Tab-separated table of C-alpha atoms in Angstrom:
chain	number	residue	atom	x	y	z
A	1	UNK	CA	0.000	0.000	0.000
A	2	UNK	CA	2.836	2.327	-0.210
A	3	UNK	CA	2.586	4.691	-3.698
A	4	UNK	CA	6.153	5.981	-3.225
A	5	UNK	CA	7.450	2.522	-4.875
A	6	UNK	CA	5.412	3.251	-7.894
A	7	UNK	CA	7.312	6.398	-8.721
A	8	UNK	CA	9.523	7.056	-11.579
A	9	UNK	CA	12.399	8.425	-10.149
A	10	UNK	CA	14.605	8.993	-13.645
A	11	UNK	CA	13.652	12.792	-13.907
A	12	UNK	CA	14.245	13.170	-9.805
A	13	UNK	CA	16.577	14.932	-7.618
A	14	UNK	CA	17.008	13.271	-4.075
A	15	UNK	CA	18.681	15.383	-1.184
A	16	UNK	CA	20.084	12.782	1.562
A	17	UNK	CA	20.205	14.934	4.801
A	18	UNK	CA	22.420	13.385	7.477
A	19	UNK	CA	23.822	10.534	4.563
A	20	UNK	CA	25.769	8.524	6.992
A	21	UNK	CA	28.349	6.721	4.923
A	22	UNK	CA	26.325	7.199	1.424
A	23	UNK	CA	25.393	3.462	1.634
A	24	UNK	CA	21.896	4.463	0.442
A	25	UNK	CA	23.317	6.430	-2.957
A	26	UNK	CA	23.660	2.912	-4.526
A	27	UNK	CA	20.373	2.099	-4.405
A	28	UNK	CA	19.321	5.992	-5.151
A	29	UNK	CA	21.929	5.459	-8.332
A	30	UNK	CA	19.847	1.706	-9.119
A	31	UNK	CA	16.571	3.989	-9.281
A	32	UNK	CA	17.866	6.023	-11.470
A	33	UNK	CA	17.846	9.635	-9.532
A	34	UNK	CA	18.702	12.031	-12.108
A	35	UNK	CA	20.595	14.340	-9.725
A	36	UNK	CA	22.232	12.860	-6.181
A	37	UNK	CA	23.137	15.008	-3.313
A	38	UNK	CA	23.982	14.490	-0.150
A	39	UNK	CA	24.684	16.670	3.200
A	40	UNK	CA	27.148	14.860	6.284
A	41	UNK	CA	28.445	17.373	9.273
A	42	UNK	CA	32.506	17.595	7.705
A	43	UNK	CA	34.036	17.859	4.589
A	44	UNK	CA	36.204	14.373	5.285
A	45	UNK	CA	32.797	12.717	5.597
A	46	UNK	CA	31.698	14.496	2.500
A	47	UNK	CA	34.865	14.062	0.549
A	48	UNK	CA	35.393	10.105	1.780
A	49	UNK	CA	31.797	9.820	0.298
A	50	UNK	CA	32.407	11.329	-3.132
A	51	UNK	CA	35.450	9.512	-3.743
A	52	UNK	CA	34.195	5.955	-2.574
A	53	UNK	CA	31.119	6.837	-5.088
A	54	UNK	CA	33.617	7.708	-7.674
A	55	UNK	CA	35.495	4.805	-7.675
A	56	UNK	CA	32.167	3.083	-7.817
A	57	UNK	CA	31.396	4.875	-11.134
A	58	UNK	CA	28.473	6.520	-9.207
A	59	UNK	CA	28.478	10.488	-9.309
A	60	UNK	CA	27.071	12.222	-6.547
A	61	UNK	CA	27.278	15.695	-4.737
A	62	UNK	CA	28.584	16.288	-0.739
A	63	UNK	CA	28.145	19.462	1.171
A	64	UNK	CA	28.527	20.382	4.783
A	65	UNK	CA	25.689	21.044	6.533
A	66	UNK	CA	23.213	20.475	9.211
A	67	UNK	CA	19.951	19.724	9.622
A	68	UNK	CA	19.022	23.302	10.596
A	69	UNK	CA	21.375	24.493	7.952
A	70	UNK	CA	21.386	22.837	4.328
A	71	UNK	CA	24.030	24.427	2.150
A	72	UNK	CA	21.798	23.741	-1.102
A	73	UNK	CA	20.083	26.780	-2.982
A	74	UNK	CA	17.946	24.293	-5.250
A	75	UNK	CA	14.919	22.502	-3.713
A	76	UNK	CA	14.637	18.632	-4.329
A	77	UNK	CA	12.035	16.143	-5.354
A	78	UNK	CA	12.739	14.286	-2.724
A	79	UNK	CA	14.571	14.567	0.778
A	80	UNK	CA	15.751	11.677	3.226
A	81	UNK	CA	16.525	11.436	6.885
A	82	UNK	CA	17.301	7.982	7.697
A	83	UNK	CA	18.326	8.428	11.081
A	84	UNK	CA	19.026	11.655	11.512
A	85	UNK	CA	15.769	14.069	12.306
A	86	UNK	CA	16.118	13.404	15.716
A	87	UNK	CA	19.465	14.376	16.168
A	88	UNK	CA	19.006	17.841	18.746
A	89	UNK	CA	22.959	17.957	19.586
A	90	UNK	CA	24.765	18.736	22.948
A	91	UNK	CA	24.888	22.005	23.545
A	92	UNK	CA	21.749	23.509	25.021
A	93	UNK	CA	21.158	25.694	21.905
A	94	UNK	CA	20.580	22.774	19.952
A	95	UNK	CA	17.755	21.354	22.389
A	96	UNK	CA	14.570	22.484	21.049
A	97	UNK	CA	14.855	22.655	16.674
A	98	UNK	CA	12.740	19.630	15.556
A	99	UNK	CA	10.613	22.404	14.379
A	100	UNK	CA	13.221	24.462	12.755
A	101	UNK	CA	14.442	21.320	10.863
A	102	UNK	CA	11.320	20.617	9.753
A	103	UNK	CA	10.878	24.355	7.921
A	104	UNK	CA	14.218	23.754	6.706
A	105	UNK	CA	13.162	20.266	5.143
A	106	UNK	CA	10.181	21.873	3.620
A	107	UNK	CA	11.997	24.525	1.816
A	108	UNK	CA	14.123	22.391	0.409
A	109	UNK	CA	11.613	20.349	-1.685
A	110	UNK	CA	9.948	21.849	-4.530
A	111	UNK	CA	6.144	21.405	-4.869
A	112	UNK	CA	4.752	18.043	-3.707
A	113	UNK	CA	8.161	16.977	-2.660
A	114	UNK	CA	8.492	13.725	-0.428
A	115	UNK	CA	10.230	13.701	2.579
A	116	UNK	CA	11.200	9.959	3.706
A	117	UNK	CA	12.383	9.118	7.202
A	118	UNK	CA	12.894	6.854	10.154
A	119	UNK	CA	12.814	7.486	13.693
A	120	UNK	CA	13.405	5.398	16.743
A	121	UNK	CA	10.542	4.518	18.333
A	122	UNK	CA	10.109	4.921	22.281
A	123	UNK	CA	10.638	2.015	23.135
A	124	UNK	CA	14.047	1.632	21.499
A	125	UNK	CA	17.141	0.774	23.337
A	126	UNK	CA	18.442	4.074	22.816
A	127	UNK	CA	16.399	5.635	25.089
A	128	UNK	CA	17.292	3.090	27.885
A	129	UNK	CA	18.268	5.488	30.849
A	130	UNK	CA	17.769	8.476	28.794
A	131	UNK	CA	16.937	11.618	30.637
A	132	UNK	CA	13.760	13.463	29.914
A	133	UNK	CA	13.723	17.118	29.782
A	134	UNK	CA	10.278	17.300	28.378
A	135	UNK	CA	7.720	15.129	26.639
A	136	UNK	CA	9.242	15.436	23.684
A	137	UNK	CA	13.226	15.852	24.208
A	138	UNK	CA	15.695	13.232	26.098
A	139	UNK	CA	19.382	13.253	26.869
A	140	UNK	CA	20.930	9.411	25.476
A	141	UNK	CA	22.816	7.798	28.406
A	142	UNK	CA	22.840	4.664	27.329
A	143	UNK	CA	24.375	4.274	23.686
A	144	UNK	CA	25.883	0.566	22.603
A	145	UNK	CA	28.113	2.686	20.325
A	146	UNK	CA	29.054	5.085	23.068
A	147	UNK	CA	29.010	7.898	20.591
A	148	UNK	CA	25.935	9.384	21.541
A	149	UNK	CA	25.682	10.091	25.178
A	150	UNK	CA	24.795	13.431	26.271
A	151	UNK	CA	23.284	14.038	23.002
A	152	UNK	CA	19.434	15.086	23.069
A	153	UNK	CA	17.029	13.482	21.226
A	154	UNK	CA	13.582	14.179	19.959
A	155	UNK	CA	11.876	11.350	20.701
A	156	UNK	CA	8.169	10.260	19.610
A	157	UNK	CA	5.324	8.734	21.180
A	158	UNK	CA	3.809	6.680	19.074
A	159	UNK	CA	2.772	7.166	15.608
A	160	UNK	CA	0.268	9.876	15.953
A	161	UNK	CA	3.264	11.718	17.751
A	162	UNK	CA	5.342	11.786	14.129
A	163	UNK	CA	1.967	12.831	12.253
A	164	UNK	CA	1.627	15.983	14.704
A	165	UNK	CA	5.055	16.725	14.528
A	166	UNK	CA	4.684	17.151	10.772
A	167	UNK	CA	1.657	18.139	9.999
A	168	UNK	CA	2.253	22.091	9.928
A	169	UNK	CA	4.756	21.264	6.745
A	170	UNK	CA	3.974	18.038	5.606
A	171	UNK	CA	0.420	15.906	4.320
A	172	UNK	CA	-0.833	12.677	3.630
A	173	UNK	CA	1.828	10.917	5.912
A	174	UNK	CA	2.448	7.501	5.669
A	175	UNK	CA	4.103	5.299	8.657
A	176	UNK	CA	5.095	1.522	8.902
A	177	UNK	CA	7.526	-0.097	11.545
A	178	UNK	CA	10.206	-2.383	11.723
A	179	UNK	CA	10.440	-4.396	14.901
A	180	UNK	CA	14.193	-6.092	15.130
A	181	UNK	CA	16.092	-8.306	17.788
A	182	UNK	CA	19.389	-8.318	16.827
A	183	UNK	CA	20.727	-11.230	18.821
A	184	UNK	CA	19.451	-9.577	21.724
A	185	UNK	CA	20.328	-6.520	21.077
A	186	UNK	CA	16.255	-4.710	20.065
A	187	UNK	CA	15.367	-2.018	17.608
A	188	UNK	CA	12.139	-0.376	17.002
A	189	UNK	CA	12.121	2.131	14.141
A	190	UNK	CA	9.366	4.343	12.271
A	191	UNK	CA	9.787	4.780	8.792
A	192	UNK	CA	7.646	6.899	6.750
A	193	UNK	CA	7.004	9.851	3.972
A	194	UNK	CA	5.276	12.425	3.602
A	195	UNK	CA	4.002	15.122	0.969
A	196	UNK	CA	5.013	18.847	1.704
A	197	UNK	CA	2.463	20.848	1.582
């Protein structure tokens, strides 16, 4: 029941916000994304992600940037955050900008655009020991990476939680879950998209 498989993506731009290692550029490339861009919080990230790409014959853009603050001019036909939305930061100007990342998203797609994301959900391991500052923001104590504690977190609910915390940008969301035990170790993610409107 998801449309967003149905799409032809060979006349599409796609804006990766938070890319991570650019894993998700070869599938973007295997869809046939006209134009592939991607934004990561250094240039080494950035640059380590071009020329991996490169070497993979797979040509893509990297710029520096944050989810507050995307260095693109253009706006996208689509825009990802695969686990990154929720990402507040350390310092205690970066506790409260969900909403400001949000705006930022918008602007960035062009008319109709599609925003795709996933979320932890609150039951998540992540959030084991976490502390709450409100009902929406957490500090992570507990991280199996131990990369992430002391950074605060917007965390969700449930699913009507994520549709709220769109819906001044964003329609017609659309939310499924993925429920994982890792040999013990559990994840419980929201994935979704949504329509700016």
């Amino acid at each position: 029941n998801c449309d967003l498989y149905k799409n032809n993506f060979r006349e599409s731009s796609i804006l990766d916000v938070g890319c991570g290692d650019a894993n998700n550029f070869l599938l973007y490339d295997q869809l046939g994304f006209k134009r592939m861009c991607g934004v990561e919080i250094t240039k080494e990230i950035c640059d380590l992600n071009k020329n991996r790409l490169k070497r993979l014959g797979i040509e893509a853009e990297f710029k520096v940037g944050t989810n507050d603050h995307i260095p693109y001019e253009e706006a996208f036909n689509y825009l990802i955050s695969w686990n990154a939305c929720y990402y507040m930061g350390g310092g205690r100007d970066n506790y409260f900008k969900f909403e400001e990342y949000m705006l930022e998203f918008h602007d960035k797609l062009k008319e109709n655009g599609i925003f795709v994301f996933s979320v932890p959900a609150a039951d998540h391991r992540i959030f084991r020991d976490s502390i709450q500052i409100d009902n929406k923001y957490v500090i992570i104590q507990n991280d199996p990476l131990e990369i992430r504690k002391g950074i605060v977190f917007r965390r969700f609910r449930d699913q009507s939680d994520i549709k709220d915390s769109l819906s001044e940008w964003f329609r017609d969301v659309h939310i499924g879950e993925v429920n994982d035990n890792y040999f013990g170790t559990l994840g419980h993610w929201y994935i979704g998209y949504a329509y700016k409107k």
